[in-house]
mmCIF file of C-alpha atoms and ligand atoms in Angstrom:
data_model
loop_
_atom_site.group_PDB
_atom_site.id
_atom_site.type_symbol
_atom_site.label_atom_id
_atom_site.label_comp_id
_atom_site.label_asym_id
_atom_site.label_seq_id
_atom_site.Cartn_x
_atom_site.Cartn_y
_atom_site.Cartn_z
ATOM 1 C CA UNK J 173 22.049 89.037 -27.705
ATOM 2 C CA UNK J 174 24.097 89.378 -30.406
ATOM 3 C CA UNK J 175 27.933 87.651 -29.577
ATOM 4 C CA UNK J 176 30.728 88.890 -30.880
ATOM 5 C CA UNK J 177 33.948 87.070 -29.010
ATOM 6 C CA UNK J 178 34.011 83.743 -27.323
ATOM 7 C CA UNK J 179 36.784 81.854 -25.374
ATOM 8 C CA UNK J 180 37.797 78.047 -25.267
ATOM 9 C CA UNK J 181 39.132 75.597 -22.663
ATOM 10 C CA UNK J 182 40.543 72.638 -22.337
ATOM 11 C CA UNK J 183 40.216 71.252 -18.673
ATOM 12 C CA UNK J 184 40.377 68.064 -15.988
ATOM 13 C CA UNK J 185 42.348 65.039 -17.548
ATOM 14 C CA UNK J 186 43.500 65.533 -21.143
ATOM 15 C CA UNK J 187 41.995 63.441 -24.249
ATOM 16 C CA UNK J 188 42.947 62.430 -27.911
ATOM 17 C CA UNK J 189 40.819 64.766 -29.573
ATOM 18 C CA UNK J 190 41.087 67.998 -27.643
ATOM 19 C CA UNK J 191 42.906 69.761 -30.647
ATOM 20 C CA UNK J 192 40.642 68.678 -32.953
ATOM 21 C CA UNK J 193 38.132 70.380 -30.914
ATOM 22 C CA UNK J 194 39.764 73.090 -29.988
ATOM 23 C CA UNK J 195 40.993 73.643 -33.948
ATOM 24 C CA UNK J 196 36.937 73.475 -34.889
ATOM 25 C CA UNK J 197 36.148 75.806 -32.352
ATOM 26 C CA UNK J 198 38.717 78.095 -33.159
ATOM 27 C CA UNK J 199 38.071 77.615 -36.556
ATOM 28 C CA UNK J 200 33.964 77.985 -36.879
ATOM 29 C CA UNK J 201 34.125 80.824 -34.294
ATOM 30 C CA UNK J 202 36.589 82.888 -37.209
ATOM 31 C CA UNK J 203 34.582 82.074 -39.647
ATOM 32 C CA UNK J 204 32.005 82.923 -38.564
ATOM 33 C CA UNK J 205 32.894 86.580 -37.858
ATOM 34 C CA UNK J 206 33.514 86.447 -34.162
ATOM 35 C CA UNK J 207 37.061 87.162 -32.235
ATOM 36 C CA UNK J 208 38.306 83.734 -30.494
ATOM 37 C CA UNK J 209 40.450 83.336 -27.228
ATOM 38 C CA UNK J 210 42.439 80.437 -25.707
ATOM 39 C CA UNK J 211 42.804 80.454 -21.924
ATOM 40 C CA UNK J 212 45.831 78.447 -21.111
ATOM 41 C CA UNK J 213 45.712 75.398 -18.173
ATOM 42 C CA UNK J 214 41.593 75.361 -17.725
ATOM 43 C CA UNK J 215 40.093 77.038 -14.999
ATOM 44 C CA UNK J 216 43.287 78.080 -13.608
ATOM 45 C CA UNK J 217 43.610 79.736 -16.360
ATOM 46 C CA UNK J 218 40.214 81.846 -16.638
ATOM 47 C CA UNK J 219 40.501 82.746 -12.451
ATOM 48 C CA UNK J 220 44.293 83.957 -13.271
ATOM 49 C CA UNK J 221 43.523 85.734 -16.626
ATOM 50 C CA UNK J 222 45.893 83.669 -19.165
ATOM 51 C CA UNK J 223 43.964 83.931 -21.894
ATOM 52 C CA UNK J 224 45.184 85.171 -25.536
ATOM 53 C CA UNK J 225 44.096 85.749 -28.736
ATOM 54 C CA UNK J 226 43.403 82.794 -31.087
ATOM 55 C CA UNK J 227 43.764 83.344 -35.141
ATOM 56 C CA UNK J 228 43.719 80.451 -37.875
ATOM 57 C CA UNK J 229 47.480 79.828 -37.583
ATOM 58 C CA UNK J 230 47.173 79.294 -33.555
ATOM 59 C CA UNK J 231 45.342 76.100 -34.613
ATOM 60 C CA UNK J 232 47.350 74.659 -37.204
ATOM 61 C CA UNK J 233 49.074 71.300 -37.698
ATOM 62 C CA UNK J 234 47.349 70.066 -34.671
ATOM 63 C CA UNK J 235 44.411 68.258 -35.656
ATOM 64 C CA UNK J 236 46.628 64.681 -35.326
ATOM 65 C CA UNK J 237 48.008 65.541 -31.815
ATOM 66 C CA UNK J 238 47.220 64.104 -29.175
ATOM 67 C CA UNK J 239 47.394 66.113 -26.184
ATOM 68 C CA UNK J 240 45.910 69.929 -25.738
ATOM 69 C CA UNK J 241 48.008 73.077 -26.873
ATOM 70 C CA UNK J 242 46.054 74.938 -24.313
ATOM 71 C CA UNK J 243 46.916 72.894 -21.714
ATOM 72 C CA UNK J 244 44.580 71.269 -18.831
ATOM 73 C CA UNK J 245 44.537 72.022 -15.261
ATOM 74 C CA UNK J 246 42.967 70.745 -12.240
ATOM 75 C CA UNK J 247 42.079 74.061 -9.911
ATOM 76 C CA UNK J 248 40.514 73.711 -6.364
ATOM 77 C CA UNK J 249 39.912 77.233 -6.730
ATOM 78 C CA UNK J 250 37.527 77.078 -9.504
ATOM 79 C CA UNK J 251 35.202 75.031 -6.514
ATOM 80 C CA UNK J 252 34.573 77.962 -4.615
ATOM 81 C CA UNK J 253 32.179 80.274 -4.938
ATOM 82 C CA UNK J 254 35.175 83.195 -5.127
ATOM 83 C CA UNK J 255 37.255 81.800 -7.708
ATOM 84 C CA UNK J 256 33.806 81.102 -9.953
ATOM 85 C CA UNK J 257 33.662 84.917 -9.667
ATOM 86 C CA UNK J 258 36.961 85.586 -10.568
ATOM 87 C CA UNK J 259 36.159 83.815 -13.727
ATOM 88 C CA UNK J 260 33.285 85.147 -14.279
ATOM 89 C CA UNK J 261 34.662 88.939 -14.339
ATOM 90 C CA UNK J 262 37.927 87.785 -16.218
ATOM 91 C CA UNK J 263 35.846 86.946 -19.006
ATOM 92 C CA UNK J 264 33.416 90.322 -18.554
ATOM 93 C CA UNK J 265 35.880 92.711 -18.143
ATOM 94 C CA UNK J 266 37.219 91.279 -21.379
ATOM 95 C CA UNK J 267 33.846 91.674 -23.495
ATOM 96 C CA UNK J 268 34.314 88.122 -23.818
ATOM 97 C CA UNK J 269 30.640 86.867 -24.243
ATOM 98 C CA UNK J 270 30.726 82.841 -24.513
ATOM 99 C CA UNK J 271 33.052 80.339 -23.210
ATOM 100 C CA UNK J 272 33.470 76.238 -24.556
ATOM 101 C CA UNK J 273 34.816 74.197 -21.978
ATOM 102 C CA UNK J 274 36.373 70.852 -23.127
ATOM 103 C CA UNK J 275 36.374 68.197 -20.270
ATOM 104 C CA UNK J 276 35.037 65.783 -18.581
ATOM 105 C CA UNK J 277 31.838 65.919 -15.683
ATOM 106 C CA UNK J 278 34.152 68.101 -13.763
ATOM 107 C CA UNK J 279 34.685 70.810 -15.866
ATOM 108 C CA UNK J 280 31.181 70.473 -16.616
ATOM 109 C CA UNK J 281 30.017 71.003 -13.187
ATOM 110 C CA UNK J 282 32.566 74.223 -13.316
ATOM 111 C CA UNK J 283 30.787 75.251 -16.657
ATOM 112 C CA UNK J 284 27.047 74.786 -15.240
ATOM 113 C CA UNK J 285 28.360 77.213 -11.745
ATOM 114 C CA UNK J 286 29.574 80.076 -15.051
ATOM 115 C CA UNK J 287 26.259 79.581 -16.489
ATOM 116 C CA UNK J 288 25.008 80.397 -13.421
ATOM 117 C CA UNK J 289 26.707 83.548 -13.222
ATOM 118 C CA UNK J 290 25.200 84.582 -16.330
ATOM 119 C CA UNK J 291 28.357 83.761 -18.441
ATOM 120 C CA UNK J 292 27.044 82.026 -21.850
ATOM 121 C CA UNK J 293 28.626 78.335 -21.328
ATOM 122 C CA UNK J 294 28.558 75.190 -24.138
ATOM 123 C CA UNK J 295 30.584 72.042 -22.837
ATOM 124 C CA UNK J 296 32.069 69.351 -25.265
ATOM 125 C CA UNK J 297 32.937 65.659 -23.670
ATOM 126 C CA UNK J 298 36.577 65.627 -23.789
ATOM 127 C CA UNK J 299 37.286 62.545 -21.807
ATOM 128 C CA UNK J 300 38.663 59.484 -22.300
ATOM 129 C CA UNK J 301 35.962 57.671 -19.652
ATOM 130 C CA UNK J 302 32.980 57.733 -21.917
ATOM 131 C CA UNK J 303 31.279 58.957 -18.537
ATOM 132 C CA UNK J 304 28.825 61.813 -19.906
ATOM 133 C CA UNK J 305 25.461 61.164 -20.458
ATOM 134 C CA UNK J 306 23.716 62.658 -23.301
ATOM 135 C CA UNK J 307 26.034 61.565 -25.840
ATOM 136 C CA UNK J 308 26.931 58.298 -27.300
ATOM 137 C CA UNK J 309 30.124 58.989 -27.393
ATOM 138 C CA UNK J 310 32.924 61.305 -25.259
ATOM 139 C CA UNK J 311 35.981 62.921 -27.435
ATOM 140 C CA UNK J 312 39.082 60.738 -26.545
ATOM 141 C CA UNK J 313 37.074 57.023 -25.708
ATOM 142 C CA UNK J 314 37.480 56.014 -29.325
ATOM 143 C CA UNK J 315 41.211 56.043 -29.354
ATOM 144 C CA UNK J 316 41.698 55.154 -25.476
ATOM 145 C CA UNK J 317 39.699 52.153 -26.572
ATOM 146 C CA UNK J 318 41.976 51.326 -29.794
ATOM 147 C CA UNK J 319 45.768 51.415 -27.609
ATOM 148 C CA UNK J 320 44.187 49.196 -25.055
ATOM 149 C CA UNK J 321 43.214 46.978 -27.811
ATOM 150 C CA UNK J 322 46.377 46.640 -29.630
ATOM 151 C CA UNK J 323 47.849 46.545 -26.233
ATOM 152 C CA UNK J 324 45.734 43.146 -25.771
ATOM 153 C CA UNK J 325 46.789 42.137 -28.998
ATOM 154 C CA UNK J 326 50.121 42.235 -28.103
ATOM 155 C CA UNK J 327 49.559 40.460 -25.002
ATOM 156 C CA UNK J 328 47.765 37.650 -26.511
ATOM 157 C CA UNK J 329 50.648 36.840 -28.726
ATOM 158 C CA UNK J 330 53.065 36.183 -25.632
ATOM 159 C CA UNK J 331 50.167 34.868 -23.315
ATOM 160 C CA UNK J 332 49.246 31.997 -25.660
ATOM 161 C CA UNK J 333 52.702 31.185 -26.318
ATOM 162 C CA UNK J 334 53.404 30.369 -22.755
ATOM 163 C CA UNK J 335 49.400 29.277 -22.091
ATOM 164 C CA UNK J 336 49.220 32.462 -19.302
ATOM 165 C CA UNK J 337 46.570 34.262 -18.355
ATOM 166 C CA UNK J 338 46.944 38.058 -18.218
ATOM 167 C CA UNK J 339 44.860 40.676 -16.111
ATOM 168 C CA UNK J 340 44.764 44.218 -17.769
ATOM 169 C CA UNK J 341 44.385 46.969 -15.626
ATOM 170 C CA UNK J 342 42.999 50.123 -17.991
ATOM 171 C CA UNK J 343 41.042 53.297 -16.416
ATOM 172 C CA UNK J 344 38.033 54.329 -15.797
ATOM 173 C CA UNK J 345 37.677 55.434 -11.938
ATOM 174 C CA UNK J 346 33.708 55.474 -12.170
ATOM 175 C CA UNK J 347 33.016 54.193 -15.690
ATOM 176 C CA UNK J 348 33.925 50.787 -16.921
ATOM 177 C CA UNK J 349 33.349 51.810 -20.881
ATOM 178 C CA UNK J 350 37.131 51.384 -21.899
ATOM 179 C CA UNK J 351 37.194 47.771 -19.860
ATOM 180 C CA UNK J 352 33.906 47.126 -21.849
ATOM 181 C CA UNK J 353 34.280 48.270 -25.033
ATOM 182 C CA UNK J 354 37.838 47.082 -25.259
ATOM 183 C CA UNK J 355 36.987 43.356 -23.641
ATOM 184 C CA UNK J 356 34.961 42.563 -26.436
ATOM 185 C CA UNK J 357 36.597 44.017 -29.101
ATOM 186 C CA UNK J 358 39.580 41.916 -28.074
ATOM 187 C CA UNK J 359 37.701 38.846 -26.516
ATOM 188 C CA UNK J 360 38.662 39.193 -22.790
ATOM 189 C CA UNK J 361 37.092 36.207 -20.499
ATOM 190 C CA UNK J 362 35.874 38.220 -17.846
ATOM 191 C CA UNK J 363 35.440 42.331 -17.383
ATOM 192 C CA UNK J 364 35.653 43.859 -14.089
ATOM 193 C CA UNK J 365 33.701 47.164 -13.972
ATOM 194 C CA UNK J 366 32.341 49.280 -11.148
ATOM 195 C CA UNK J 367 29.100 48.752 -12.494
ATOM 196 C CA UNK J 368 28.909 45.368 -12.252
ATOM 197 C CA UNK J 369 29.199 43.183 -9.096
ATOM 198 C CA UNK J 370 31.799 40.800 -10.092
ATOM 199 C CA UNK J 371 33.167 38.030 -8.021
ATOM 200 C CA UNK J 372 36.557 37.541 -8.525
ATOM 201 C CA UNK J 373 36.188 34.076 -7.059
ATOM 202 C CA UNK J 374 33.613 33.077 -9.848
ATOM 203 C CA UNK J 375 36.149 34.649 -12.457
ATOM 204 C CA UNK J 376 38.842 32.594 -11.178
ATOM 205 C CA UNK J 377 36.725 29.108 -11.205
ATOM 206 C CA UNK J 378 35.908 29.774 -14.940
ATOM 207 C CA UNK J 379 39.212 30.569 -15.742
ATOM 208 C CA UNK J 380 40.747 27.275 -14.405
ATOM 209 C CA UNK J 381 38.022 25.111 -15.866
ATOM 210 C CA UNK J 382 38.525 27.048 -19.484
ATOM 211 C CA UNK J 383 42.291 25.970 -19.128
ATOM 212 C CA UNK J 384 41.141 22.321 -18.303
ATOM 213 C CA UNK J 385 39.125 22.276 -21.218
ATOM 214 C CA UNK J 386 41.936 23.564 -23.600
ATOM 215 C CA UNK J 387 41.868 27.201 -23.692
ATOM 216 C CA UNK J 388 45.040 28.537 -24.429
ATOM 217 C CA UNK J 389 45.119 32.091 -22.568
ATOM 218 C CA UNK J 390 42.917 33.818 -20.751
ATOM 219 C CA UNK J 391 42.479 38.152 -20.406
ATOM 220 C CA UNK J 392 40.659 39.820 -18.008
ATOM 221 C CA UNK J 393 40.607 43.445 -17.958
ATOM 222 C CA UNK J 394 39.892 45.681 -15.161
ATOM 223 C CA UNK J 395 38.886 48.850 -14.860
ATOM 224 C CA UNK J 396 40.504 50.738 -11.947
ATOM 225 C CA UNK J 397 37.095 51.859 -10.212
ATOM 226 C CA UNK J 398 36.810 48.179 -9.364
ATOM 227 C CA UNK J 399 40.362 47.999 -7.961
ATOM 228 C CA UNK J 400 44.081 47.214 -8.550
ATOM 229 C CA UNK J 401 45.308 44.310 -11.556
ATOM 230 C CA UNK J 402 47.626 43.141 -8.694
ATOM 231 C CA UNK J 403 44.599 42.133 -6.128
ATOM 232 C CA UNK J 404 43.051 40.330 -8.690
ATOM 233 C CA UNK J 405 45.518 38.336 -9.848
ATOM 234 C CA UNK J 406 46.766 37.684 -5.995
ATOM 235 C CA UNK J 407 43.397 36.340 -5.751
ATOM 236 C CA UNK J 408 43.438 34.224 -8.541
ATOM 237 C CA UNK J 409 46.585 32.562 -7.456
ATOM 238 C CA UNK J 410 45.303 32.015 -4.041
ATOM 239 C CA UNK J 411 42.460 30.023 -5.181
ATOM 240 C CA UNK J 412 43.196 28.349 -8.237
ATOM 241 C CA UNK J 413 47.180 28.447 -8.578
ATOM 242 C CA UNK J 414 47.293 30.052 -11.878
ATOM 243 C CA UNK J 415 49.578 33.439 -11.724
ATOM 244 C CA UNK J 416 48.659 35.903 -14.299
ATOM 245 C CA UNK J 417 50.569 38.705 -15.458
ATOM 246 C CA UNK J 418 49.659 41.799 -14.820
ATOM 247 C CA UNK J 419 49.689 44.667 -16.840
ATOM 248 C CA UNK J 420 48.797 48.221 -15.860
ATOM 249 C CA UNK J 421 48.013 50.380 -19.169
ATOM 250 C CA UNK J 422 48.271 53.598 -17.366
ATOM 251 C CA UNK J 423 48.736 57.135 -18.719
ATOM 252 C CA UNK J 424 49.718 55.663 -22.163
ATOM 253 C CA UNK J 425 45.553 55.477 -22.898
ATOM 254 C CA UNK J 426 45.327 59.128 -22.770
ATOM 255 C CA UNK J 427 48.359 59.722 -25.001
ATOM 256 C CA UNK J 428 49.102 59.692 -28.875
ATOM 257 C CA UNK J 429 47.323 60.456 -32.450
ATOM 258 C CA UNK J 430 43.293 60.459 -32.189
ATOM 259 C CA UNK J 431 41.867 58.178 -34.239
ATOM 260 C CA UNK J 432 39.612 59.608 -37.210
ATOM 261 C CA UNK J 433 36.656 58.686 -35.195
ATOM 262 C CA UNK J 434 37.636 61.222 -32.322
ATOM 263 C CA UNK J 435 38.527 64.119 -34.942
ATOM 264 C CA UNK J 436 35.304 63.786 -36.920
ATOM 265 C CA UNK J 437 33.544 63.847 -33.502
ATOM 266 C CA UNK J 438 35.519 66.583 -32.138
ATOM 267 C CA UNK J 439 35.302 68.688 -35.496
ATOM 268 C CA UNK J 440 31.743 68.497 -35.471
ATOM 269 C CA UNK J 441 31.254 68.993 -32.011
ATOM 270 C CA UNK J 442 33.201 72.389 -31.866
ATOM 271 C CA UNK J 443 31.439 73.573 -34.537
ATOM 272 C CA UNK J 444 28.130 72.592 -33.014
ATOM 273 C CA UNK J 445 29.104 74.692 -29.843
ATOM 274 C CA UNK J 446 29.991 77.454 -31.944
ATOM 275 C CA UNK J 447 26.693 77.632 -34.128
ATOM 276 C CA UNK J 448 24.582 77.035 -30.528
ATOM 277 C CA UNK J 449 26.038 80.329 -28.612
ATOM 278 C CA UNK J 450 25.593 82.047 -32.238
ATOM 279 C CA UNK J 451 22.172 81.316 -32.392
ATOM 280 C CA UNK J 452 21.864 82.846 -28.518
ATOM 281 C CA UNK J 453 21.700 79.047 -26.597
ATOM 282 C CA UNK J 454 23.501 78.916 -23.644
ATOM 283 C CA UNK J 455 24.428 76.719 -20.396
ATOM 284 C CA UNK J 456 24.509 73.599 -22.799
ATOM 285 C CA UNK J 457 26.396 70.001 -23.133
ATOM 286 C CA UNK J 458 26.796 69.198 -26.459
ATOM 287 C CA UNK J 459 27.137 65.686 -27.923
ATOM 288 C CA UNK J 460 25.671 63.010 -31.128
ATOM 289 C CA UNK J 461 23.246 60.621 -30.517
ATOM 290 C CA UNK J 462 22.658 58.414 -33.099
ATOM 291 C CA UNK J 463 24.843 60.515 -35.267
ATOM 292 C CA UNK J 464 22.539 63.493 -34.570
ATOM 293 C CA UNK J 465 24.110 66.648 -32.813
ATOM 294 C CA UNK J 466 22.243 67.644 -29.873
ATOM 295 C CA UNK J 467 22.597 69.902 -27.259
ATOM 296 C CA UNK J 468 21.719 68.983 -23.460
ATOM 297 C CA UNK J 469 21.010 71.585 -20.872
ATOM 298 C CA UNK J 470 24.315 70.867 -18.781
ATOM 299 C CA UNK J 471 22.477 71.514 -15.648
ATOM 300 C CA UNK J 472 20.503 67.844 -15.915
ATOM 301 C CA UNK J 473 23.874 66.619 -18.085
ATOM 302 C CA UNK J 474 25.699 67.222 -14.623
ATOM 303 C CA UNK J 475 22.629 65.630 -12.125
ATOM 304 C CA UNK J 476 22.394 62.780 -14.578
ATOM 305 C CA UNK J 477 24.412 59.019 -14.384
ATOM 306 C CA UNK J 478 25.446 57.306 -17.311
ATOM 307 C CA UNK J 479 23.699 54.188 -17.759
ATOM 308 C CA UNK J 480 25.437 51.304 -18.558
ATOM 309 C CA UNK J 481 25.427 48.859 -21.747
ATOM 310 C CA UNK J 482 24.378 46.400 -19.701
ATOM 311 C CA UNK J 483 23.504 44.164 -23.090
ATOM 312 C CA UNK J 484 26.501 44.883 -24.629
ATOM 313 C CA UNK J 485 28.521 43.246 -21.274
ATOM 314 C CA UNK J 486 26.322 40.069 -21.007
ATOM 315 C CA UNK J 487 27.313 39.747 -25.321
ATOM 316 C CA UNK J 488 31.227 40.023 -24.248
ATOM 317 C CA UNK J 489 30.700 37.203 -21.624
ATOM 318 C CA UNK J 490 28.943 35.245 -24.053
ATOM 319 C CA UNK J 491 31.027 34.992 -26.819
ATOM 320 C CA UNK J 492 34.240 34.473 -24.938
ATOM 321 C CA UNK J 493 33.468 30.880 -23.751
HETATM 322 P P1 ADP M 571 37.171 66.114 -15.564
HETATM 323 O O1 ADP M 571 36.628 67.369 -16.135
HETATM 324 O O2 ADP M 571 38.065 65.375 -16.516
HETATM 325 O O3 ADP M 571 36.113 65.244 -14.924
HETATM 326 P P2 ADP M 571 37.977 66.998 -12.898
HETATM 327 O O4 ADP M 571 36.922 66.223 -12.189
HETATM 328 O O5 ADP M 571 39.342 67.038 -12.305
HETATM 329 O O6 ADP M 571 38.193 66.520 -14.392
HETATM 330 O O7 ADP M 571 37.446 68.489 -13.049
HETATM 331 C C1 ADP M 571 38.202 69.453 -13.746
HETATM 332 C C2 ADP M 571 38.097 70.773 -13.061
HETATM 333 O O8 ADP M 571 36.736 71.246 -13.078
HETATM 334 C C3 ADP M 571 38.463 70.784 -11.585
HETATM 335 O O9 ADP M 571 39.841 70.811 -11.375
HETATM 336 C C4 ADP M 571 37.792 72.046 -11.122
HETATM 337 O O10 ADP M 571 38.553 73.175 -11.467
HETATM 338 C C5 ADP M 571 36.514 72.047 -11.948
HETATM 339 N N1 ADP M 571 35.408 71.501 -11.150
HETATM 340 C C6 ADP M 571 35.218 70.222 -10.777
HETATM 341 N N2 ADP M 571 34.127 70.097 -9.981
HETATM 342 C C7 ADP M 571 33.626 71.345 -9.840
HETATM 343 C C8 ADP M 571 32.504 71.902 -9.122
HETATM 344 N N3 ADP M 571 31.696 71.129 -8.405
HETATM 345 N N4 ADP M 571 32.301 73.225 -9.208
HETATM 346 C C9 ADP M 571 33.108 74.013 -9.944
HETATM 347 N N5 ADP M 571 34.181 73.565 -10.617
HETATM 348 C C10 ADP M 571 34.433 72.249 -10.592
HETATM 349 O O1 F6P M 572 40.660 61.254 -17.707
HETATM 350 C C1 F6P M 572 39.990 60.425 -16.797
HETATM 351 C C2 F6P M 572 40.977 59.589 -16.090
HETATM 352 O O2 F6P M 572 41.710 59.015 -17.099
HETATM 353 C C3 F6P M 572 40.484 58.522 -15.143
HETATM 354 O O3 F6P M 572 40.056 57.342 -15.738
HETATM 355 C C4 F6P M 572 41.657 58.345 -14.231
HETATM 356 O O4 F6P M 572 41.339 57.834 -13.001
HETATM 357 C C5 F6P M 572 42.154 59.729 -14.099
HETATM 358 O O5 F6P M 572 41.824 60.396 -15.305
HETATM 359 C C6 F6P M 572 43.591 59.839 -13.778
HETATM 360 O O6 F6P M 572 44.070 61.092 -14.157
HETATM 361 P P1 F6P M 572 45.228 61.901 -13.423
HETATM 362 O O7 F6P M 572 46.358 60.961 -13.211
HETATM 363 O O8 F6P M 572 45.512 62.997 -14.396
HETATM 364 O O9 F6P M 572 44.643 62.406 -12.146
#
């Protein structure tokens, strides 16, 4: 089949990099001869018909934002089988015949029930979690990664000053990339992560014997799956008497300029998506492995965990002795 108009969507929790993508989308899908559409807040959007024409200037001086100009939504509605439908015939009764969702495993799940209904579907990871499989790398996790490290940093500066210890709190409700990624970029002692069984009893040990034996300051980062900053440092103090400080990162990780690394990925990605329901693919998850595009079907992306860098964890650990 032969497409001629396509729609994109931003949807779930919001990521540095969702411009970019939805610029390249935009973008490719003009050039390429087709008619483009943005539906406004996600899947609210699509069940509620907000959707409006896209040209080249709808898409400009946005590439640095961080942020979505469409706007993200979470929508219950979009979980039932009626508001699916709804969707479904917004986007037929349109002559709208593909749709790019931008999101996380949520919004892919929503984008695997479309395909379903026979609407031609190509999801791009926009999520700051690095939680999709089937792609090295998620749009947003690259400059998530980045604040919390300059937020460590920052930390460092103060903690060593007054020879404190500091627990980081960052997100990552069932992915502990951003702890992982960012602990040994910036040398934290110890990285809680849902993945990992970690005793905070064992954490606290090490920390007061690495104090003992002249350490300076001590950072260990959490990721929010595994709990709250707070508990662990009330823990810590319990057993060993050292109070860390805590610091909750918060919202501030999905906020501010993408880094180049998110807009190349994001730029590339949307026009991947683009090419893919061109050449008639559908019901895919697009993403770069090894720097190659490739396109998942979204239906395994969806049934499928993402496994863990187990090697890259015990390396953290090991060099911050
Ligand atoms: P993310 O995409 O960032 O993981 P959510 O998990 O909140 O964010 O999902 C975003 C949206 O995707 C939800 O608000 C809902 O509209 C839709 N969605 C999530 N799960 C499903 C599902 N099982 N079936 C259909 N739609 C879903
Ligand atoms: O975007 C993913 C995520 O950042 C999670 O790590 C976090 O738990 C969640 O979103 C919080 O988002 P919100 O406050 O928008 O529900």
């Amino acid at each position: 089949m032969t497409i001629k108009s396509i729609a994109v969507l931003t949807s779930g929790g919001d990521s540095q990099g969702m411009n970019a993508a939805v610029r390249s989308v935009v973008r490719s899908a003009l050039f390429n001869g087709l008619e483009v559409y943005g539906v406004q807040r996600g899947y609210y959007g699509l069940i509620h018909d907000d959707i409006r024409p896209m040209d080249l200037r709808s898409v400009g001086d946005i590439i640095q934002r961080g942020g979505t100009i469409l706007q993200t939504a979470r929508c219950k509605e979009m979980t039932t089988p009626e508001g699916q439908q709804l969707a479904a015939d917004n986007l037929r009764r349109r002559g709208i015949d593909g749709l790019v969702v931008i999101g996380g495993d949520g919004s892919y799940q929503g984008a695997n029930k479309l395909g379903k209904l026979g609407i031609r579907t190509m999801g791009l990871p926009g999520t700051i979690d690095n939680d999709i499989p089937f792609t090295d790398f998620t749009i947003g996790f690259d400059t998530a990664v980045s604040i919390v490290v300059d937020a460590i940093n920052k930390l460092r500066d103060t903690m060593s000053s007054h020879e404190r210890a500091s627990v980081v709190e960052v997100m990552g409700r069932h992915c502990g990339d951003i702890a992982l990624y960012a602990g040994l970029a910036s040398g934290a002692e110890a990285i809680l992560v849902p993945e990992m069984n970690v005793n905070v009893d064992d954490v606290a040990h090490r920390m007061k014997q690495n104090f003992e034996h002249g350490k300076r300051h001590s950072i260990i980062i959490v990721a929010e799956g595994v709990g709250k900053g707070e508990d662990v440092s009330a823990r810590i103090t319990e057993l060993v008497g050292i109070e860390p400080r805590v610091t909750v990162l918060g919202h501030i990780q999905r906020g501010g300029t993408p880094t180049h690394n998110d807009r190349i990925l994001a730029s590339r990605l949307g026009d991947f998506a683009v090419r893919q329901l061109i050449a008639g693919e559908s019901g895919k998850a697009c993403g770069v492995i090894h720097g190659q595009l490739v396109a998942t079907d979204i239906d395994t992306v969806v049934h499928t965990k993402k496994v863990f860098n187990q090697e890259m964890y015990e390396l953290a650990l090991r060099l911050s002795q």
